[in-house]
Amino acid sequence: MTGHDESYERDGFATRQLHSGSARRGSSVNPRVTPIYMTAGFVLDDFDQATELFSTGDGYSYTRVCNPTNEAVERAVADLEGGAEALLVGSGQAALAVTLLGLLASGDHLVSASSLYEGTRGFLIDNLPRYGIDTAFVDDANDPLAWERVIQPNTRALFAESIPNPKNDILDIAAVASVAHAHGIPLIIDNTLATPYLLRPLEHGADIVIHSASKFLAGHGAALGGIVVDNGRFDSERSGALFPHLVERGRLGGPSFAERAGGSARISYLREVMALRFGPTPSPLNAFLIAQGIETLSLRVEKQSQNALGVARWLDDQSEVQSVDYSGLETNPFHELALRYLPDGQGAVFSFTLKGGLNAARAFVNALQTVTHMTHLGDVRSLILHPATTSHNLRTDDELEASGIWPGTLRLSIGIEDLADLIRDLDRGLAAVRATSDEAVMS
Ligand SMILES: *Cc1c(COP(=O)(O)O)cnc(C)c1O
């Protein structure tokens, strides 16, 4: 059934190969799982609906603007984070770029915690300055005065991660949010490592949350994605003068974002301008995979956190291990903050340092059989990486030391395997470390 008038001659092969498979219009199929709407665009009902759609933006036109599969993920994460609205994009890096370029303009200034994901750090140091946006970094992110000291009249946002890796240091979100709000600017939190199951930054005063959905949200390591969630509390009276693009009328004189979307002016701008013009749209297939992951988020993250605590405790008892940076350990300097912000588990990503330095790290990694050696995290499988020679290889030795990354430091992302099997594998690593140090003694 093609929807064409049957009284006409049958369509040709080329026409039929395009149209014969189309779903019947108006059919009411109600799939339980949101399907993969793998389509560039959507059929317009009729002439007048097209006019209406293009003037109000209400409805589906083109996947770069809106797609039902992508929207299912947006609704789920907005709800889980306790936000007003979300925007799904193609990767965590895209979420960061869309958010910062959508809020800040040339001549504006950003203040960020210095303990950051390397891709984010590089973007702030190397890329944003080319667009006239400079960043000041705060080393002691839990000291509100340290943020105050570097805020300038042109500072337009504060940025930090709720749990930066590899050290599992915990951010006092409420303290930093108070500083941001005293200046009428938003606090943006990368909540990738905590996930909304363990921590919801908007509940502690953050204004915008971003995620690499490629990590825990998807969980199975099969898809990339990124998401921005906004609390919907943009206050044009208080902050309008700082964000003229949100309160001024557009080129053709239509209502401003604040006039149309009120508190959701920021996220509306990200969707209608940043996603539309910069084009970071995810594939609906990836959105589908992320949606599948989200359905089991709490189960995975709960088990991963329990496993991580078990592994951290075990590593802490081993004589080859110098230190373990996991806020779930009672001896960790961030343990009190962890109990306050992460009472249900401290996440699955942390680092530990071997006494034997680089050679020990090499022997350890090469001996593992269950833990996968790769640059990724938040996967259902346990993963390991040597930051100093891989993800953090653009840092100087001084910068590495400042972030607590030593030649013997390894980062773990713990999965959902049986804890006993993980410990057996890590013990294999330590046996290899002992064998190398024995060789060194004998030679
Ligand atoms: C992985 C990651 C990113 C980047 O996300 P991609 O999906 O890989 O682009 C950003 N922030 C954090 C904390 C991450 O772990």
Coordinates of C-alpha atoms and ligand atoms in Angstrom, one line a residue:
M1 CA 0.0 0.0 0.0
T2 CA 1.7 3.2 -1.1
G3 CA -0.8 5.9 -0.3
H4 CA -1.1 6.7 -3.9
D5 CA -4.4 6.8 -5.7
E6 CA -4.9 3.2 -6.9
S7 CA -6.9 4.2 -9.9
Y8 CA -3.7 5.4 -11.6
E9 CA -1.4 3.0 -13.4
R10 CA 0.9 1.0 -11.1
D11 CA 4.0 3.0 -10.2
G12 CA 7.3 2.0 -11.8
F13 CA 9.9 -0.1 -10.2
A14 CA 12.1 2.8 -9.1
T15 CA 9.2 4.5 -7.5
R16 CA 7.9 1.4 -5.8
Q17 CA 11.4 0.5 -4.4
L18 CA 11.1 3.8 -2.5
H19 CA 7.5 3.9 -1.5
S20 CA 6.0 0.4 -1.2
G21 CA 7.5 -0.3 2.2
S22 CA 6.3 2.9 3.9
A23 CA 4.2 2.5 7.0
R24 CA 0.5 3.1 6.5
R25 CA -0.4 6.7 7.3
G26 CA -2.5 7.0 10.5
S27 CA -1.9 3.4 11.5
S28 CA -1.8 3.0 15.3
V29 CA 1.1 0.8 16.1
N30 CA 2.1 1.1 19.8
P31 CA 5.6 -0.5 20.3
R32 CA 6.5 -0.9 24.0
V33 CA 10.1 0.1 23.3
T34 CA 10.7 3.3 21.4
P35 CA 11.9 2.2 18.0
I36 CA 14.9 3.4 16.1
Y37 CA 13.4 6.2 14.0
M38 CA 16.2 5.9 11.4
T39 CA 15.0 8.7 9.2
A40 CA 16.5 12.0 8.1
G41 CA 13.1 13.7 8.3
F42 CA 9.3 13.4 8.7
V43 CA 6.4 13.7 6.4
L44 CA 4.5 16.9 6.7
D45 CA 0.7 16.3 7.1
D46 CA -0.4 19.1 4.7
F47 CA 0.4 22.5 3.6
D48 CA -0.9 24.4 6.6
Q49 CA 0.6 22.0 9.1
A50 CA 4.0 22.7 7.5
T51 CA 3.5 26.4 7.9
E52 CA 2.5 25.9 11.6
L53 CA 5.4 23.5 12.3
F54 CA 8.0 25.9 10.9
S55 CA 6.6 28.9 12.8
T56 CA 6.2 27.1 16.2
G57 CA 8.8 24.4 16.0
D58 CA 6.1 22.1 17.5
G59 CA 6.4 18.7 15.8
Y60 CA 8.9 16.7 13.8
S61 CA 10.5 18.0 10.7
Y62 CA 14.1 16.9 10.4
T63 CA 16.3 14.7 12.6
R64 CA 18.9 17.4 13.1
V65 CA 16.2 19.4 15.0
C66 CA 14.3 16.6 16.7
N67 CA 13.8 12.8 16.4
P68 CA 11.5 10.6 18.5
T69 CA 14.3 8.1 19.4
N70 CA 16.7 10.8 20.4
E71 CA 13.9 12.6 22.3
A72 CA 13.2 9.4 24.3
V73 CA 16.7 9.6 25.7
E74 CA 16.4 13.3 26.3
R75 CA 13.2 12.8 28.3
A76 CA 14.7 10.0 30.3
V77 CA 17.9 11.7 31.4
A78 CA 16.1 15.1 32.0
D79 CA 13.8 13.2 34.4
L80 CA 16.6 11.1 36.1
E81 CA 18.7 14.2 36.7
G82 CA 15.7 16.2 37.9
G83 CA 16.0 18.8 35.1
A84 CA 13.5 20.6 33.0
E85 CA 14.8 19.6 29.5
A86 CA 17.7 17.9 27.9
L87 CA 19.5 17.8 24.5
L88 CA 21.1 14.7 23.1
V89 CA 24.2 15.1 20.9
G90 CA 26.7 12.8 19.3
S91 CA 29.3 12.6 22.0
G92 CA 30.4 13.9 25.4
Q93 CA 32.8 16.3 23.7
A94 CA 29.9 17.6 21.6
A95 CA 27.9 18.2 24.8
L96 CA 30.7 20.2 26.2
A97 CA 31.3 22.2 23.0
V98 CA 27.6 22.9 22.4
T99 CA 27.1 24.0 26.0
L100 CA 30.1 26.3 26.3
L101 CA 29.9 27.8 22.8
G102 CA 26.1 28.3 23.4
L103 CA 26.6 30.2 26.6
L104 CA 29.9 32.1 26.1
A105 CA 30.9 34.5 23.3
S106 CA 34.2 36.0 22.2
G107 CA 35.5 38.2 25.1
D108 CA 33.8 36.1 27.7
H109 CA 35.6 34.2 30.5
L110 CA 35.2 30.8 32.1
V111 CA 36.4 29.5 35.4
S112 CA 37.0 25.8 35.7
A113 CA 38.3 23.3 38.3
S114 CA 41.7 22.1 37.1
S115 CA 41.0 18.4 37.9
L116 CA 39.3 17.5 34.5
Y117 CA 38.9 14.9 31.8
E118 CA 41.7 15.4 29.3
G119 CA 39.5 16.2 26.4
T120 CA 37.8 18.9 28.3
R121 CA 41.0 20.3 29.6
G122 CA 42.4 20.4 26.0
F123 CA 39.3 22.1 24.7
L124 CA 39.5 24.9 27.4
I125 CA 43.2 25.4 27.0
D126 CA 43.8 24.9 23.2
N127 CA 40.5 25.5 21.4
L128 CA 38.3 28.1 23.3
P129 CA 41.0 30.8 23.2
R130 CA 40.9 30.7 19.4
Y131 CA 37.3 31.9 19.7
G132 CA 38.3 34.6 22.2
I133 CA 37.2 32.7 25.4
D134 CA 39.8 32.3 28.1
T135 CA 39.6 30.0 31.1
A136 CA 41.0 30.4 34.6
F137 CA 41.7 27.2 36.5
V138 CA 41.1 26.5 40.2
D139 CA 43.3 23.9 41.9
D140 CA 41.5 23.7 45.2
A141 CA 38.0 23.3 43.8
N142 CA 36.4 22.9 47.2
D143 CA 37.5 26.3 48.4
P144 CA 34.9 28.9 47.4
L145 CA 37.4 31.7 47.9
A146 CA 39.7 30.1 45.3
W147 CA 36.8 30.5 42.7
E148 CA 36.0 34.0 43.9
R149 CA 39.6 35.1 43.5
V150 CA 39.7 34.4 39.7
I151 CA 36.1 35.4 38.7
Q152 CA 36.2 38.5 36.5
P153 CA 33.4 40.9 35.4
N154 CA 33.3 39.0 32.1
T155 CA 33.1 35.5 33.7
R156 CA 30.0 33.8 32.3
A157 CA 30.1 30.3 33.8
L158 CA 31.8 28.0 36.3
F159 CA 32.7 24.5 35.3
A160 CA 33.7 21.3 37.2
E161 CA 33.2 17.6 37.3
S162 CA 31.3 16.0 40.1
I163 CA 33.9 13.1 40.3
P164 CA 37.0 13.9 38.3
N165 CA 39.1 11.0 37.2
P166 CA 41.5 9.4 37.7
K167 CA 41.7 10.4 41.3
N168 CA 38.0 10.1 42.5
D169 CA 38.2 13.5 44.2
I170 CA 34.7 14.7 45.1
L171 CA 33.4 18.2 44.4
D172 CA 31.5 20.2 47.0
I173 CA 28.8 21.2 44.4
A174 CA 26.7 23.3 46.8
A175 CA 29.7 25.4 47.8
V176 CA 30.7 26.2 44.2
A177 CA 27.0 26.7 43.1
S178 CA 26.7 29.5 45.8
V179 CA 29.7 31.3 44.3
A180 CA 28.2 31.0 40.8
H181 CA 24.8 32.3 41.9
A182 CA 26.3 35.3 43.8
H183 CA 27.5 36.4 40.3
G184 CA 24.3 35.5 38.4
I185 CA 26.1 32.9 36.3
P186 CA 25.5 29.2 35.9
L187 CA 27.4 26.3 37.4
I188 CA 27.9 23.5 34.8
I189 CA 28.7 20.1 36.1
D190 CA 30.1 17.1 34.1
N191 CA 28.3 14.3 35.9
T192 CA 29.6 11.4 33.7
L193 CA 31.4 9.5 36.4
A194 CA 28.7 9.8 39.1
T195 CA 25.6 9.2 36.9
P196 CA 22.2 10.5 38.0
Y197 CA 21.7 7.2 40.0
L198 CA 24.5 8.2 42.5
L199 CA 24.4 12.0 42.3
R200 CA 22.0 14.6 40.9
P201 CA 24.0 17.9 40.8
L202 CA 20.9 20.0 40.0
E203 CA 19.6 19.0 43.5
H204 CA 22.7 20.6 45.0
G205 CA 22.4 23.9 43.1
A206 CA 24.1 23.2 39.8
D207 CA 22.3 24.7 36.8
I208 CA 23.4 22.6 33.9
V209 CA 24.6 19.0 33.8
I210 CA 26.5 17.4 31.0
H211 CA 27.3 13.7 30.4
S212 CA 29.3 11.6 28.1
A213 CA 26.5 9.1 27.5
S214 CA 29.1 6.8 25.9
K215 CA 30.1 5.8 29.4
F216 CA 27.7 4.6 32.2
L217 CA 24.4 5.8 30.6
A218 CA 25.0 3.5 27.6
G219 CA 27.0 1.1 29.7
H220 CA 27.7 -1.5 27.1
G221 CA 30.5 0.4 25.2
A222 CA 28.6 0.1 21.9
A223 CA 27.7 3.7 21.2
L224 CA 28.9 7.3 21.7
G225 CA 26.6 10.0 22.9
G226 CA 26.5 13.2 25.0
I227 CA 23.7 15.0 26.8
V228 CA 23.1 18.4 28.3
V229 CA 20.4 18.8 31.0
D230 CA 19.2 22.2 32.1
N231 CA 17.4 23.1 35.4
G232 CA 15.1 25.5 33.5
R233 CA 15.8 28.3 36.0
F234 CA 17.4 30.9 33.7
D235 CA 16.4 34.2 35.3
S236 CA 16.4 37.0 32.7
E237 CA 15.8 39.7 35.3
R238 CA 18.9 38.8 37.2
S239 CA 21.2 37.5 34.4
G240 CA 19.7 38.8 31.1
A241 CA 22.4 41.5 30.8
L242 CA 25.1 38.8 31.0
F243 CA 23.6 36.7 28.2
P244 CA 22.3 39.2 25.6
H245 CA 21.8 36.4 23.0
L246 CA 19.1 34.9 25.2
V247 CA 17.1 38.1 26.0
E248 CA 17.5 40.1 22.8
R249 CA 15.1 39.7 19.8
G250 CA 16.4 37.8 16.8
R251 CA 17.6 39.1 13.5
L252 CA 14.0 39.2 12.2
G253 CA 12.5 40.7 15.3
G254 CA 10.8 37.6 16.7
P255 CA 10.5 37.1 20.4
S256 CA 13.7 36.4 22.3
F257 CA 14.5 33.0 23.8
A258 CA 13.7 34.2 27.3
E259 CA 10.4 35.6 26.0
R260 CA 9.5 32.3 24.3
A261 CA 11.0 29.7 26.7
G262 CA 11.3 31.6 30.0
G263 CA 13.5 29.6 32.4
S264 CA 14.4 27.2 29.6
A265 CA 15.9 29.9 27.4
R266 CA 19.4 28.3 27.7
I267 CA 18.4 24.8 26.6
S268 CA 16.1 26.2 23.9
Y269 CA 19.0 28.1 22.5
L270 CA 21.2 25.0 22.6
R271 CA 18.6 23.0 20.7
E272 CA 17.3 25.6 18.3
V273 CA 20.6 27.3 17.5
M274 CA 23.6 25.2 18.5
A275 CA 22.3 21.8 17.5
L276 CA 20.6 23.2 14.4
R277 CA 23.5 25.2 13.1
F278 CA 26.6 23.3 14.4
G279 CA 25.0 19.9 13.7
P280 CA 26.2 17.6 16.5
T281 CA 23.2 15.3 16.0
P282 CA 23.5 11.7 17.2
S283 CA 22.3 8.8 15.1
P284 CA 18.9 7.5 16.2
L285 CA 20.6 4.0 16.3
N286 CA 23.0 5.3 19.0
A287 CA 20.1 7.0 20.9
F288 CA 18.3 3.6 20.9
L289 CA 21.4 1.8 22.3
I290 CA 21.8 4.5 25.0
A291 CA 18.1 4.2 25.8
Q292 CA 18.6 0.4 26.3
G293 CA 21.5 1.1 28.6
I294 CA 19.6 3.6 30.7
E295 CA 16.9 1.0 31.6
T296 CA 19.5 -0.9 33.7
L297 CA 21.6 2.1 35.0
S298 CA 20.8 1.7 38.7
L299 CA 21.5 -2.1 38.7
R300 CA 24.8 -1.7 36.9
V301 CA 26.1 1.3 38.8
E302 CA 25.1 -0.2 42.2
K303 CA 27.0 -3.4 41.4
Q304 CA 29.9 -1.5 39.9
S305 CA 30.3 0.7 43.0
Q306 CA 30.2 -2.4 45.3
N307 CA 32.8 -4.1 43.2
A308 CA 34.9 -1.0 43.1
L309 CA 34.9 -0.7 46.9
G310 CA 35.8 -4.3 47.1
V311 CA 38.7 -4.0 44.7
A312 CA 39.9 -0.7 46.3
R313 CA 39.9 -2.3 49.8
W314 CA 41.8 -5.3 48.5
L315 CA 44.4 -3.2 46.6
D316 CA 44.9 -1.1 49.7
D317 CA 46.1 -4.2 51.6
Q318 CA 48.7 -5.2 49.0
S319 CA 52.4 -4.6 49.7
E320 CA 53.2 -3.7 46.1
V321 CA 50.6 -0.9 46.1
Q322 CA 51.7 2.6 47.2
S323 CA 48.3 4.2 47.4
V324 CA 44.6 3.8 46.3
D325 CA 42.6 6.9 45.4
Y326 CA 39.0 5.9 46.1
S327 CA 36.7 8.1 48.1
G328 CA 34.9 5.1 49.5
L329 CA 37.9 4.2 51.6
E330 CA 37.6 5.6 55.2
T331 CA 41.2 6.9 54.9
N332 CA 40.6 8.9 51.7
P333 CA 40.7 12.7 52.1
F334 CA 37.3 13.0 50.2
H335 CA 35.5 10.3 52.3
E336 CA 33.4 12.8 54.2
L337 CA 32.3 14.6 51.1
A338 CA 31.6 11.2 49.5
L339 CA 29.3 10.3 52.4
R340 CA 27.4 13.6 51.9
Y341 CA 27.2 13.6 48.1
L342 CA 27.4 9.8 47.2
P343 CA 25.8 7.9 50.1
D344 CA 24.7 5.1 47.7
G345 CA 28.2 4.3 46.3
Q346 CA 31.2 6.2 45.1
G347 CA 31.3 5.1 41.5
A348 CA 33.5 2.7 39.6
V349 CA 36.4 4.7 38.4
F350 CA 39.5 5.3 40.5
S351 CA 43.3 5.0 40.4
F352 CA 45.9 3.2 42.4
T353 CA 49.7 3.6 42.3
L354 CA 52.2 0.7 42.2
K355 CA 55.5 1.2 44.2
G356 CA 57.5 -0.2 41.3
G357 CA 56.8 2.8 38.9
L358 CA 56.6 2.4 35.1
N359 CA 58.1 -1.1 34.9
A360 CA 55.6 -2.4 37.5
A361 CA 52.7 -0.7 35.7
R362 CA 53.8 -2.3 32.4
A363 CA 54.1 -5.8 33.9
F364 CA 50.8 -5.5 35.7
V365 CA 48.8 -4.4 32.7
N366 CA 50.3 -7.0 30.4
A367 CA 49.5 -9.8 32.8
L368 CA 45.8 -9.1 33.1
Q369 CA 43.3 -11.5 31.4
T370 CA 39.9 -10.5 32.6
V371 CA 40.3 -6.7 32.9
T372 CA 40.4 -5.1 29.5
H373 CA 43.2 -2.7 28.5
M374 CA 41.5 0.3 26.8
T375 CA 40.7 4.0 26.9
H376 CA 37.1 4.0 28.0
L377 CA 35.1 3.9 31.2
G378 CA 31.7 3.1 32.7
D379 CA 31.5 -0.1 30.7
V380 CA 29.9 -3.3 32.1
R381 CA 33.4 -4.8 31.7
S382 CA 36.3 -3.8 33.9
L383 CA 38.9 -1.7 32.1
I384 CA 42.4 -0.5 32.9
L385 CA 44.6 2.3 31.5
H386 CA 48.0 3.8 32.3
P387 CA 47.2 7.5 32.2
A388 CA 50.8 8.9 32.2
T389 CA 51.6 7.2 28.9
T390 CA 48.2 7.4 27.2
S391 CA 45.3 9.7 28.1
H392 CA 47.5 12.2 29.9
N393 CA 50.6 12.0 27.7
L394 CA 50.3 15.7 26.8
R395 CA 51.0 16.7 30.4
T396 CA 54.4 17.7 31.6
D397 CA 55.9 15.8 34.5
D398 CA 55.0 18.6 36.9
E399 CA 51.4 18.7 35.7
L400 CA 51.1 15.0 36.1
E401 CA 52.4 15.1 39.7
A402 CA 50.0 18.0 40.4
S403 CA 47.1 15.7 39.3
G404 CA 48.4 12.8 41.4
I405 CA 49.5 10.8 38.3
W406 CA 52.8 9.0 38.8
P407 CA 54.7 6.5 36.6
G408 CA 53.2 3.7 38.6
T409 CA 49.6 5.0 38.6
L410 CA 46.9 2.9 36.8
R411 CA 43.2 3.9 36.3
L412 CA 40.5 1.3 36.8
S413 CA 36.9 1.4 35.7
I414 CA 35.3 -1.5 37.5
G415 CA 32.5 -3.5 35.8
I416 CA 29.9 -6.0 36.8
E417 CA 31.9 -9.2 36.9
D418 CA 32.1 -11.4 40.0
L419 CA 34.4 -9.6 42.5
A420 CA 36.4 -12.7 43.3
D421 CA 37.3 -13.1 39.6
L422 CA 38.4 -9.4 39.4
I423 CA 40.6 -9.8 42.4
R424 CA 42.1 -13.0 41.0
D425 CA 43.0 -11.2 37.8
L426 CA 44.5 -8.2 39.7
D427 CA 46.5 -10.7 41.8
R428 CA 47.9 -12.1 38.5
G429 CA 49.0 -8.5 37.8
L430 CA 50.8 -8.2 41.2
A431 CA 52.5 -11.6 40.6
A432 CA 53.9 -10.2 37.4
V433 CA 55.1 -7.1 39.2
R434 CA 56.9 -9.3 41.8
A435 CA 58.5 -11.3 39.0
T436 CA 59.9 -8.2 37.3
S437 CA 61.3 -6.8 40.5
D438 CA 62.9 -10.2 41.2
E439 CA 64.5 -10.0 37.8
A440 CA 65.7 -6.5 38.5
V441 CA 67.3 -7.6 41.7
M442 CA 69.1 -10.6 40.1
S443 CA 70.5 -8.7 37.1
Ligands
LIG1 C1 34.6 10.4 28.1 C2 34.3 11.6 28.8 C3 34.0 12.8 28.1 C4 34.0 12.8 26.6 O1 32.9 12.0 26.1 P1 32.9 11.3 24.7 O2 31.6 10.7 24.7 O3 34.0 10.4 24.7 O4 33.1 12.4 23.7 C5 33.8 14.0 28.8 N1 33.8 14.0 30.2 C6 34.1 12.9 30.9 C7 34.2 13.0 32.4 C8 34.4 11.7 30.2 O5 34.7 10.6 30.9

